[in-house]
Short mmCIF file of C-alpha atoms and ligand atoms in Angstrom, two decimals:
data_model
loop_
_atom_site.label_atom_id
_atom_site.label_comp_id
_atom_site.label_asym_id
_atom_site.label_seq_id
_atom_site.Cartn_x
_atom_site.Cartn_y
_atom_site.Cartn_z
CA MET A 934 7.98 -1.79 -128.09
CA ASP A 935 7.73 -0.75 -131.70
CA ASN A 936 10.13 1.72 -133.23
CA GLU A 937 7.59 4.55 -133.33
CA GLU A 938 7.11 4.26 -129.58
CA PHE A 939 10.88 3.92 -129.04
CA ARG A 940 11.46 7.18 -130.92
CA LYS A 941 8.80 8.99 -128.90
CA GLN A 942 10.10 7.71 -125.55
CA ALA A 943 13.71 8.37 -126.47
CA HIS A 944 12.97 12.03 -127.24
CA LYS A 945 11.14 12.36 -123.96
CA LEU A 946 14.00 10.81 -122.02
CA VAL A 947 16.62 12.97 -123.69
CA ASP A 948 14.64 16.05 -122.66
CA TRP A 949 14.47 14.70 -119.15
CA MET A 950 18.25 14.09 -119.14
CA ALA A 951 19.00 17.65 -120.23
CA ASP A 952 16.64 19.00 -117.55
CA TYR A 953 18.26 16.74 -114.98
CA LEU A 954 21.73 18.04 -115.73
CA GLU A 955 20.48 21.61 -115.71
CA ASN A 956 18.77 21.18 -112.34
CA LEU A 957 21.26 18.90 -110.60
CA GLU A 958 21.47 21.27 -107.67
CA ASP A 959 17.80 20.78 -106.84
CA TYR A 960 18.61 17.25 -105.70
CA PRO A 961 20.29 16.33 -102.41
CA VAL A 962 23.77 15.25 -103.43
CA ARG A 963 23.85 12.18 -101.20
CA SER A 964 20.65 10.17 -101.27
CA GLN A 965 18.66 10.67 -98.09
CA ALA A 966 17.05 7.22 -98.40
CA LYS A 967 17.02 4.88 -95.41
CA PRO A 968 18.07 1.23 -95.76
CA GLY A 969 15.19 -0.81 -97.22
CA GLU A 970 13.16 2.24 -98.19
CA ILE A 971 13.51 1.68 -101.94
CA LEU A 972 13.16 -2.09 -101.72
CA ALA A 973 9.86 -1.72 -99.89
CA GLN A 974 8.41 0.21 -102.84
CA LEU A 975 9.29 -2.48 -105.38
CA PRO A 976 6.76 -5.27 -106.01
CA ASP A 977 7.76 -8.66 -104.60
CA GLY A 978 7.60 -10.31 -108.00
CA PRO A 979 7.72 -9.48 -111.72
CA PRO A 980 4.56 -8.27 -113.50
CA GLN A 981 2.44 -10.88 -115.27
CA SER A 982 1.99 -8.79 -118.40
CA GLY A 983 3.97 -5.92 -119.90
CA GLU A 984 3.55 -2.45 -118.49
CA ASP A 985 3.28 0.92 -120.14
CA MET A 986 6.54 2.85 -120.54
CA ASN A 987 4.99 6.03 -119.18
CA ARG A 988 4.19 4.22 -115.99
CA ILE A 989 7.66 2.67 -115.76
CA PHE A 990 9.23 6.08 -116.24
CA ARG A 991 7.01 7.64 -113.59
CA ASP A 992 8.17 5.01 -111.12
CA PHE A 993 11.77 5.73 -112.10
CA GLN A 994 11.19 9.32 -111.06
CA ASP A 995 9.18 8.54 -107.93
CA ILE A 996 10.97 5.48 -106.55
CA ILE A 997 14.44 5.30 -108.02
CA LEU A 998 15.59 8.93 -108.17
CA PRO A 999 15.18 9.59 -104.43
CA GLY A 1000 17.44 6.59 -103.85
CA MET A 1001 20.20 7.92 -106.07
CA THR A 1002 23.31 9.75 -104.94
CA HIS A 1003 24.00 12.37 -107.56
CA TRP A 1004 27.61 11.84 -108.60
CA GLN A 1005 27.58 14.69 -111.12
CA HIS A 1006 26.20 17.18 -108.57
CA PRO A 1007 28.50 20.20 -108.17
CA GLY A 1008 28.55 19.52 -104.41
CA PHE A 1009 29.90 15.99 -104.85
CA MET A 1010 33.31 16.12 -103.15
CA ALA A 1011 33.32 12.55 -101.82
CA TYR A 1012 35.43 9.46 -102.67
CA PHE A 1013 36.87 10.26 -106.06
CA PRO A 1014 34.58 11.73 -108.71
CA ALA A 1015 33.13 9.60 -111.50
CA ASN A 1016 32.99 12.21 -114.23
CA ALA A 1017 30.37 11.96 -116.96
CA SER A 1018 30.60 14.88 -119.33
CA PRO A 1019 27.79 15.46 -121.86
CA PRO A 1020 29.87 14.16 -124.81
CA SER A 1021 30.51 10.91 -122.98
CA VAL A 1022 26.81 10.53 -122.20
CA LEU A 1023 26.00 10.99 -125.89
CA ALA A 1024 28.56 8.35 -126.86
CA GLU A 1025 27.12 5.92 -124.32
CA MET A 1026 23.69 6.42 -125.85
CA LEU A 1027 25.07 5.30 -129.21
CA THR A 1028 27.01 2.44 -127.63
CA SER A 1029 23.82 1.31 -126.00
CA ALA A 1030 21.87 1.39 -129.26
CA LEU A 1031 24.59 -0.47 -131.17
CA ALA A 1032 24.77 -2.97 -128.31
CA ALA A 1033 27.77 -4.74 -129.77
CA GLN A 1034 29.79 -7.32 -127.89
CA CYS A 1035 33.38 -6.46 -128.75
CA MET A 1036 35.36 -9.49 -127.59
CA SER A 1037 37.42 -9.90 -130.74
CA TRP A 1038 38.38 -7.85 -133.78
CA GLN A 1039 35.86 -9.59 -136.01
CA THR A 1040 32.92 -9.00 -133.69
CA SER A 1041 33.32 -5.26 -134.42
CA PRO A 1042 36.53 -4.15 -136.13
CA ALA A 1043 35.82 -0.47 -135.44
CA ALA A 1044 35.53 -1.08 -131.70
CA THR A 1045 38.93 -2.80 -131.60
CA GLU A 1046 40.71 -0.34 -133.86
CA LEU A 1047 39.20 2.70 -132.17
CA GLU A 1048 40.29 1.26 -128.81
CA GLU A 1049 43.82 0.79 -130.13
CA ARG A 1050 43.90 4.39 -131.34
CA MET A 1051 42.31 5.85 -128.20
CA MET A 1052 44.78 4.04 -125.95
CA ASP A 1053 47.55 5.60 -127.97
CA TRP A 1054 45.94 9.04 -127.78
CA LEU A 1055 45.74 8.63 -124.01
CA ARG A 1056 49.36 7.49 -123.94
CA GLN A 1057 50.43 10.63 -125.79
CA LEU A 1058 48.20 12.88 -123.68
CA THR A 1059 49.71 11.53 -120.46
CA GLY A 1060 53.33 11.47 -121.64
CA LEU A 1061 53.76 7.72 -121.30
CA PRO A 1062 56.56 5.99 -123.27
CA GLU A 1063 56.00 4.91 -126.88
CA GLU A 1064 56.52 1.24 -126.02
CA PHE A 1065 53.38 1.23 -123.88
CA VAL A 1066 50.31 -0.35 -125.44
CA GLY A 1067 47.11 -1.17 -123.71
CA CYS A 1068 43.42 -1.75 -123.60
CA ILE A 1069 40.41 -0.49 -121.74
CA GLN A 1070 39.41 -2.47 -118.67
CA ASP A 1071 36.23 -2.04 -116.70
CA THR A 1072 37.95 -0.90 -113.51
CA ALA A 1073 41.38 -0.34 -112.00
CA SER A 1074 40.74 -3.38 -109.80
CA THR A 1075 40.53 -5.60 -112.88
CA ALA A 1076 43.62 -4.01 -114.42
CA THR A 1077 45.64 -4.52 -111.25
CA LEU A 1078 44.52 -8.14 -111.15
CA ALA A 1079 45.64 -8.56 -114.77
CA ALA A 1080 49.03 -7.07 -113.85
CA VAL A 1081 49.50 -9.34 -110.82
CA LEU A 1082 48.53 -12.41 -112.83
CA SER A 1083 50.94 -11.45 -115.63
CA ALA A 1084 53.71 -10.90 -113.08
CA ARG A 1085 53.05 -14.32 -111.59
CA GLU A 1086 53.05 -16.03 -114.99
CA ARG A 1087 56.16 -14.26 -116.27
CA ARG A 1088 58.00 -15.29 -113.12
CA HIS A 1089 57.36 -18.95 -114.02
CA GLN A 1090 57.70 -18.87 -117.81
CA PHE A 1091 53.91 -18.90 -118.12
CA SER A 1092 53.61 -22.38 -116.64
CA THR A 1093 51.60 -21.85 -113.46
CA ASN A 1094 48.42 -21.24 -115.45
CA HIS A 1095 48.71 -24.93 -116.29
CA SER A 1096 50.45 -26.46 -113.30
CA GLY A 1097 48.78 -24.44 -110.57
CA LEU A 1098 50.66 -22.86 -107.70
CA SER A 1099 51.29 -25.86 -105.46
CA ILE A 1100 54.93 -26.36 -106.39
CA THR A 1101 56.01 -22.74 -106.68
CA GLY A 1102 56.46 -21.78 -103.04
CA THR A 1103 55.53 -18.41 -101.57
CA HIS A 1104 55.17 -15.39 -103.85
CA THR A 1105 55.60 -12.03 -102.22
CA THR A 1106 54.06 -8.77 -103.43
CA TYR A 1107 54.91 -5.29 -102.19
CA ALA A 1108 53.02 -2.04 -101.89
CA SER A 1109 52.98 0.94 -99.56
CA ALA A 1110 50.88 1.00 -96.44
CA GLU A 1111 48.65 3.48 -98.29
CA VAL A 1112 47.83 1.07 -101.14
CA HIS A 1113 44.23 0.66 -102.30
CA SER A 1114 42.32 -2.44 -101.21
CA SER A 1115 42.20 -3.60 -104.85
CA ALA A 1116 45.83 -4.73 -104.40
CA ASP A 1117 44.83 -7.00 -101.52
CA LYS A 1118 41.98 -8.31 -103.62
CA ALA A 1119 44.23 -8.96 -106.63
CA VAL A 1120 46.80 -11.00 -104.69
CA ARG A 1121 44.02 -12.99 -103.08
CA ILE A 1122 42.38 -13.82 -106.39
CA ALA A 1123 45.75 -14.55 -108.02
CA GLY A 1124 46.38 -17.16 -105.34
CA LEU A 1125 49.39 -15.33 -103.92
CA GLY A 1126 47.70 -14.61 -100.61
CA SER A 1127 47.19 -11.27 -98.90
CA ASP A 1128 49.40 -12.44 -96.01
CA ASN A 1129 52.22 -12.32 -98.56
CA LEU A 1130 51.48 -8.74 -99.54
CA ARG A 1131 54.10 -6.70 -97.72
CA LYS A 1132 52.85 -3.26 -96.74
CA ILE A 1133 55.97 -1.11 -96.83
CA SER A 1134 56.25 1.82 -94.44
CA VAL A 1135 55.79 5.38 -95.69
CA ASP A 1136 57.69 8.61 -95.10
CA GLU A 1137 56.37 11.91 -93.74
CA ASN A 1138 54.63 12.52 -97.10
CA PHE A 1139 52.99 9.07 -96.93
CA ALA A 1140 55.09 7.83 -99.87
CA MET A 1141 56.67 4.39 -99.91
CA CYS A 1142 60.18 4.21 -98.36
CA PRO A 1143 62.35 2.55 -101.04
CA GLY A 1144 64.99 1.49 -98.51
CA ASP A 1145 62.38 -0.45 -96.57
CA LEU A 1146 61.14 -1.98 -99.82
CA GLU A 1147 64.58 -3.31 -100.63
CA ASN A 1148 65.07 -4.63 -97.09
CA ALA A 1149 61.77 -6.49 -97.31
CA ILE A 1150 62.70 -8.02 -100.68
CA VAL A 1151 66.11 -9.17 -99.43
CA SER A 1152 64.66 -10.66 -96.30
CA ASP A 1153 62.02 -12.53 -98.34
CA LEU A 1154 64.69 -13.84 -100.71
CA ASN A 1155 66.70 -15.08 -97.74
CA ALA A 1156 63.60 -16.83 -96.47
CA GLY A 1157 63.19 -18.65 -99.80
CA CYS A 1158 60.22 -16.61 -101.08
CA THR A 1159 59.76 -15.41 -104.66
CA PRO A 1160 59.34 -11.62 -104.90
CA THR A 1161 56.90 -11.28 -107.78
CA CYS A 1162 55.32 -7.87 -108.06
CA VAL A 1163 55.57 -4.36 -106.65
CA ILE A 1164 52.52 -2.10 -106.82
CA ALA A 1165 53.40 1.58 -106.63
CA THR A 1166 50.72 4.20 -106.15
CA LEU A 1167 50.43 7.62 -107.73
CA GLY A 1168 47.74 9.44 -105.78
CA SER A 1169 46.65 7.17 -102.94
CA THR A 1170 42.92 6.99 -102.36
CA SER A 1171 43.08 8.08 -98.77
CA LEU A 1172 45.15 11.24 -99.17
CA SER A 1173 46.81 11.37 -102.65
CA ALA A 1174 50.32 10.26 -101.67
CA VAL A 1175 52.74 9.73 -104.57
CA ASP A 1176 55.30 6.91 -104.39
CA PRO A 1177 58.82 7.59 -105.77
CA LEU A 1178 58.74 5.62 -109.03
CA ARG A 1179 62.37 5.91 -110.05
CA ARG A 1180 63.84 4.53 -106.85
CA ILE A 1181 61.20 1.81 -106.66
CA GLY A 1182 61.78 0.98 -110.34
CA GLU A 1183 65.53 0.63 -109.85
CA ILE A 1184 64.94 -1.87 -107.07
CA CYS A 1185 62.48 -3.81 -109.25
CA ARG A 1186 65.04 -3.99 -112.07
CA LYS A 1187 67.76 -5.12 -109.69
CA TYR A 1188 65.66 -8.03 -108.43
CA ASP A 1189 63.73 -8.62 -111.66
CA ILE A 1190 60.30 -7.86 -110.21
CA TRP A 1191 57.24 -6.67 -112.18
CA LEU A 1192 56.42 -3.06 -111.34
CA HIS A 1193 52.76 -2.10 -111.65
CA VAL A 1194 51.60 1.47 -111.08
CA ASP A 1195 48.17 2.23 -109.70
CA ALA A 1196 47.37 5.80 -110.75
CA ALA A 1197 43.60 5.26 -110.78
CA TRP A 1198 42.65 8.84 -109.96
CA ALA A 1199 45.85 10.89 -110.22
CA GLY A 1200 46.85 9.46 -113.60
CA SER A 1201 44.52 11.91 -115.32
CA ALA A 1202 46.67 14.76 -113.99
CA LEU A 1203 49.50 13.51 -116.23
CA VAL A 1204 47.67 15.32 -119.03
CA LEU A 1205 49.25 18.38 -117.38
CA PRO A 1206 52.99 18.65 -118.12
CA GLU A 1207 53.53 20.19 -114.68
CA PHE A 1208 52.56 16.85 -113.08
CA ARG A 1209 54.82 14.60 -115.16
CA TRP A 1210 57.29 14.58 -112.25
CA MET A 1211 55.05 11.83 -110.90
CA ILE A 1212 56.22 9.47 -113.68
CA ASP A 1213 59.92 10.19 -113.43
CA GLY A 1214 61.29 6.64 -113.78
CA ILE A 1215 58.42 5.41 -115.99
CA GLU A 1216 60.99 3.60 -118.19
CA LEU A 1217 61.36 1.12 -115.30
CA VAL A 1218 57.63 0.38 -115.11
CA ASP A 1219 55.94 -2.76 -116.53
CA SER A 1220 52.31 -1.68 -116.33
CA LEU A 1221 50.15 1.25 -115.29
CA VAL A 1222 46.46 1.87 -114.85
CA PHE A 1223 44.46 5.06 -114.58
CA ASN A 1224 40.74 5.71 -114.75
CA PRO A 1225 39.47 8.26 -117.27
CA HIS A 1226 36.17 7.45 -115.57
CA LYS A 1227 37.34 9.17 -112.43
CA TRP A 1228 38.69 12.50 -113.51
CA LEU A 1229 38.91 12.69 -117.29
CA LEU A 1230 35.28 13.42 -118.12
CA THR A 1231 34.59 9.92 -119.43
CA GLN A 1232 31.83 8.13 -117.72
CA PHE A 1233 32.07 4.87 -115.85
CA ASP A 1234 33.37 2.37 -116.84
CA CYS A 1235 36.67 3.18 -118.48
CA SER A 1236 40.06 2.18 -117.05
CA ALA A 1237 43.12 2.67 -119.23
CA PHE A 1238 45.54 -0.21 -118.67
CA PHE A 1239 49.01 0.08 -120.21
CA VAL A 1240 51.70 -2.59 -120.45
CA ARG A 1241 55.25 -2.53 -121.74
CA ASP A 1242 55.24 -6.17 -122.88
CA LYS A 1243 51.88 -7.11 -124.36
CA GLU A 1244 53.13 -10.67 -124.95
CA ALA A 1245 53.33 -11.20 -121.18
CA LEU A 1246 49.73 -10.11 -120.90
CA ILE A 1247 48.47 -12.15 -123.83
CA ARG A 1248 50.37 -15.27 -122.84
CA THR A 1249 48.76 -14.99 -119.42
CA PHE A 1250 45.21 -14.71 -120.71
CA GLU A 1251 44.97 -16.25 -124.18
CA ILE A 1252 42.86 -19.35 -124.56
CA LEU A 1253 41.71 -20.29 -128.04
CA PRO A 1254 38.98 -22.90 -128.28
CA GLU A 1255 37.70 -23.75 -131.74
CA TYR A 1256 34.55 -21.65 -131.37
CA LEU A 1257 36.58 -18.46 -130.82
CA LYS A 1258 38.99 -18.86 -133.75
CA THR A 1259 38.80 -16.19 -136.46
CA LYS A 1260 40.62 -16.11 -139.77
CA GLU A 1261 42.46 -12.86 -138.95
CA GLY A 1262 44.36 -14.67 -136.19
CA ASP A 1263 47.02 -12.54 -134.58
CA ARG A 1264 47.26 -9.99 -137.39
CA VAL A 1265 44.76 -7.98 -135.34
CA ASN A 1266 44.21 -7.29 -131.65
CA ASN A 1267 41.72 -9.53 -129.95
CA TYR A 1268 41.23 -7.77 -126.65
CA ARG A 1269 39.49 -10.79 -125.10
CA ASP A 1270 43.08 -12.08 -124.68
CA TRP A 1271 44.22 -8.98 -122.77
CA GLY A 1272 42.32 -9.57 -119.55
CA VAL A 1273 39.82 -11.55 -117.55
CA GLN A 1274 36.60 -10.88 -119.49
CA LEU A 1275 35.67 -12.55 -122.73
CA GLY A 1276 32.72 -10.30 -123.59
CA ARG A 1277 33.60 -6.62 -123.74
CA ARG A 1278 31.62 -3.41 -123.96
CA PHE A 1279 32.41 -0.87 -126.65
CA ARG A 1280 34.11 1.62 -124.33
CA ALA A 1281 36.40 3.43 -126.74
CA LEU A 1282 33.61 5.44 -128.35
CA LYS A 1283 33.08 7.65 -125.31
CA LEU A 1284 36.81 8.37 -125.12
CA TRP A 1285 36.78 9.41 -128.76
CA PHE A 1286 33.84 11.74 -128.19
CA VAL A 1287 35.37 13.22 -125.04
CA ILE A 1288 38.91 13.73 -126.33
CA ARG A 1289 37.71 15.25 -129.61
CA SER A 1290 35.09 17.40 -127.96
CA TYR A 1291 37.42 18.90 -125.31
CA GLY A 1292 40.76 18.60 -127.05
CA GLN A 1293 43.97 18.53 -125.06
CA ALA A 1294 43.47 22.15 -124.04
CA GLY A 1295 39.95 21.53 -122.73
CA LEU A 1296 41.02 18.49 -120.73
CA GLN A 1297 43.89 20.47 -119.25
CA ALA A 1298 41.61 23.36 -118.34
CA HIS A 1299 39.24 20.95 -116.56
CA LEU A 1300 42.07 19.44 -114.50
CA ARG A 1301 43.71 22.77 -113.69
CA LYS A 1302 40.40 24.21 -112.59
CA HIS A 1303 39.86 21.52 -109.98
CA ILE A 1304 43.44 21.54 -108.78
CA GLY A 1305 43.13 25.32 -108.42
CA PHE A 1306 39.86 25.02 -106.45
CA CYS A 1307 41.44 22.57 -104.05
CA GLN A 1308 44.72 24.39 -103.59
CA ASP A 1309 42.91 27.68 -102.83
CA LEU A 1310 40.47 26.12 -100.42
CA ALA A 1311 43.17 24.07 -98.69
CA GLU A 1312 45.03 27.31 -98.08
CA LYS A 1313 41.95 28.89 -96.49
CA VAL A 1314 41.41 25.84 -94.31
CA ASP A 1315 45.06 25.95 -93.28
CA ARG A 1316 44.83 29.63 -92.35
CA HIS A 1317 41.67 29.15 -90.26
CA PRO A 1318 42.61 28.87 -86.57
CA ASP A 1319 39.99 26.16 -85.89
CA PHE A 1320 40.79 23.85 -88.80
CA GLU A 1321 43.91 21.94 -89.76
CA LEU A 1322 45.22 20.08 -92.78
CA LEU A 1323 46.44 16.56 -92.09
CA ALA A 1324 48.52 15.64 -95.15
CA PRO A 1325 50.26 17.14 -98.18
CA HIS A 1326 47.84 17.88 -101.02
CA PRO A 1327 49.58 18.02 -104.40
CA LEU A 1328 46.43 17.54 -106.52
CA ALA A 1329 42.70 18.10 -106.14
CA LEU A 1330 42.23 16.35 -102.79
CA PHE A 1331 42.97 17.57 -99.30
CA CYS A 1332 42.34 16.06 -95.88
CA PHE A 1333 41.45 18.18 -92.88
CA ARG A 1334 39.71 18.22 -89.56
CA TYR A 1335 37.98 20.64 -87.30
CA ARG A 1336 40.00 21.43 -84.23
CA PRO A 1337 38.52 24.30 -82.26
CA ALA A 1338 40.82 25.80 -79.67
CA GLY A 1339 40.69 24.08 -76.33
CA THR A 1340 39.17 20.83 -77.59
CA ASP A 1341 40.71 17.70 -76.16
CA GLU A 1342 42.50 15.54 -78.79
CA LYS A 1343 40.45 12.54 -77.66
CA ALA A 1344 37.19 14.30 -78.51
CA LEU A 1345 38.25 15.29 -82.02
CA ASP A 1346 37.44 12.03 -83.78
CA SER A 1347 33.81 11.99 -82.72
CA LEU A 1348 33.46 15.74 -83.23
CA ASN A 1349 34.62 15.36 -86.83
CA GLU A 1350 32.47 12.29 -87.38
CA THR A 1351 29.46 14.32 -86.33
CA LEU A 1352 30.57 17.18 -88.55
CA LEU A 1353 30.72 14.83 -91.54
CA GLU A 1354 27.26 13.43 -90.82
CA LYS A 1355 25.70 16.88 -90.52
CA ILE A 1356 27.37 18.08 -93.71
CA ASN A 1357 26.15 15.06 -95.64
CA ASP A 1358 22.65 15.29 -94.17
CA SER A 1359 22.42 18.83 -95.55
CA GLY A 1360 22.09 17.48 -99.09
CA ARG A 1361 24.23 20.37 -100.36
CA LEU A 1362 27.66 18.82 -100.04
CA TYR A 1363 28.98 15.27 -99.86
CA LEU A 1364 32.35 14.48 -98.27
CA THR A 1365 33.86 11.19 -97.12
CA GLN A 1366 36.38 10.34 -94.42
CA THR A 1367 39.66 8.58 -93.85
CA ARG A 1368 42.14 8.00 -91.03
CA ILE A 1369 45.57 9.56 -91.08
CA GLY A 1370 48.03 8.42 -88.43
CA GLY A 1371 45.05 7.17 -86.43
CA ARG A 1372 43.19 10.49 -86.63
CA TYR A 1373 39.77 10.80 -88.21
CA ALA A 1374 39.97 13.13 -91.22
CA LEU A 1375 37.53 14.58 -93.73
CA ARG A 1376 38.46 14.32 -97.42
CA PHE A 1377 37.60 17.06 -99.87
CA VAL A 1378 37.92 16.19 -103.58
CA SER A 1379 36.86 18.42 -106.43
CA GLY A 1380 36.22 17.01 -109.89
CA SER A 1381 32.63 17.33 -111.10
CA PRO A 1382 32.35 18.98 -114.52
CA TYR A 1383 29.55 21.12 -113.06
CA THR A 1384 31.48 22.52 -110.08
CA GLU A 1385 32.28 26.24 -110.21
CA GLN A 1386 34.05 28.61 -107.84
CA HIS A 1387 30.82 29.62 -106.09
CA HIS A 1388 30.13 25.96 -105.21
CA ILE A 1389 33.53 25.76 -103.55
CA ASP A 1390 32.83 28.97 -101.61
CA GLU A 1391 29.42 27.65 -100.55
CA ALA A 1392 30.97 24.37 -99.47
CA TRP A 1393 33.49 26.16 -97.28
CA SER A 1394 30.75 28.31 -95.69
CA LEU A 1395 28.66 25.22 -95.05
CA ILE A 1396 31.61 23.43 -93.42
CA GLN A 1397 32.39 26.40 -91.16
CA ASN A 1398 28.78 27.08 -90.20
CA THR A 1399 28.06 23.42 -89.48
CA ALA A 1400 31.24 23.13 -87.42
CA VAL A 1401 30.53 26.22 -85.30
CA LYS A 1402 27.06 24.95 -84.39
CA LEU A 1403 28.57 21.73 -83.04
CA ILE A 1404 30.34 23.46 -80.16
CA LYS A 1405 27.80 26.17 -79.37
CA ARG A 1406 26.54 25.64 -75.89
C1 PLP B 1121 39.53 4.29 -107.08
C2 PLP B 1121 40.82 3.59 -106.92
C3 PLP B 1121 40.96 2.23 -107.25
C4 PLP B 1121 39.79 1.38 -107.65
O1 PLP B 1121 39.22 1.79 -108.81
P1 PLP B 1121 38.13 0.89 -109.56
O2 PLP B 1121 38.25 1.38 -110.96
O3 PLP B 1121 36.83 1.21 -108.92
O4 PLP B 1121 38.51 -0.53 -109.41
C5 PLP B 1121 42.21 1.66 -107.18
N1 PLP B 1121 43.27 2.37 -106.79
C6 PLP B 1121 43.20 3.67 -106.45
C7 PLP B 1121 44.42 4.41 -106.03
C8 PLP B 1121 41.95 4.31 -106.50
O5 PLP B 1121 41.87 5.60 -106.15
#
């Protein structure tokens, strides 16, 4: 493609993008495609000769779009959101055109230094301690893996990277029963074993019980195990439970255990001073991750990973073969040594665009808006005689179920499963589910930059109307 054609196509696509965002609501929020339906429309093999861009773009519209779930749709209340505000889209367009591989300082000094500055802006915005430094990881899963690996290495004076784990005995890791599956994945990959991940019981608010944590550590020590890492959660995926950091941190200090905090979604709320209670005890924390790509208007992928002791991180990951040496050495940050990946995308640019474009006040308004939507709607759900809330809801997520008078408890799970299916088949609203104390629950999360009050009202009407039809005889 020559540059003339590139310019023409790019203008056309930008117009399409603006139309898309304007008309998001014309699309069904969750793709209505059936398994295999998209695959069947794609040729079995690659084309022999190059095809015309107009034709490729037409197929994008005809084949691909119907198979997309529209994450920016105002009716997207499923999982956690993956925000992509217009400024972050613009930045990603530039990132894509620059197409730099930002593994070390020298391979793009601006990418490294902007990342350093953006991580510090995020640190200030979220009220994290000055000692924290960090880098952008692709996902919270990767950041948690980096934390677990660093914990393991620090425990053994950074020797197990070389010696392997065979002589080190059993390492135990701790997290609440509500922890995200990425913790299980991290301890598996780190060679610590998910059988050695202790799932600590939770209290009536689904937060980790510190007393039980300490009992588990002591009993592991008595059994000759090596307690290595505790993963605390701020805002659990299932229902937004918040673990008590200070009490967990005190226990970690007492037994010299790395404390990692998974705040993947809820961490964005720290931009609001009224939610800083969640990080009471942060001075006892070794590392923390949160995803601006979930709720801070910065599109996927962008996970902010903070550590107190960057040396522990770098000593865990640094490998310096001749072909990667640069003359700047360690006078600069080489983020390839701060995690698993060597090659790195230029992710800081979108943060810069987003933070400057919204400012602290704009980011706060975005967060408060969604927390307000959820708190108001949760109250309505709670007041409705045929619905009930199933867990505390401090942020912009609440869990509920339909429970019409006279319905047998045993029938409620399947009734609510059907309700979820019907809601999602409508194409107007997309919710997901969880289980709370064995009961099937629907999750409602607000976070799309395009969601307004009337979308919340429509969602609630849709939920009620769909529910009522289920029991009409
Ligand atoms: C979403 C989520 C994760 C995983 O996030 P990725 O960035 O997709 O790896 C981890 N922990 C919690 C609490 C989450 O909500």
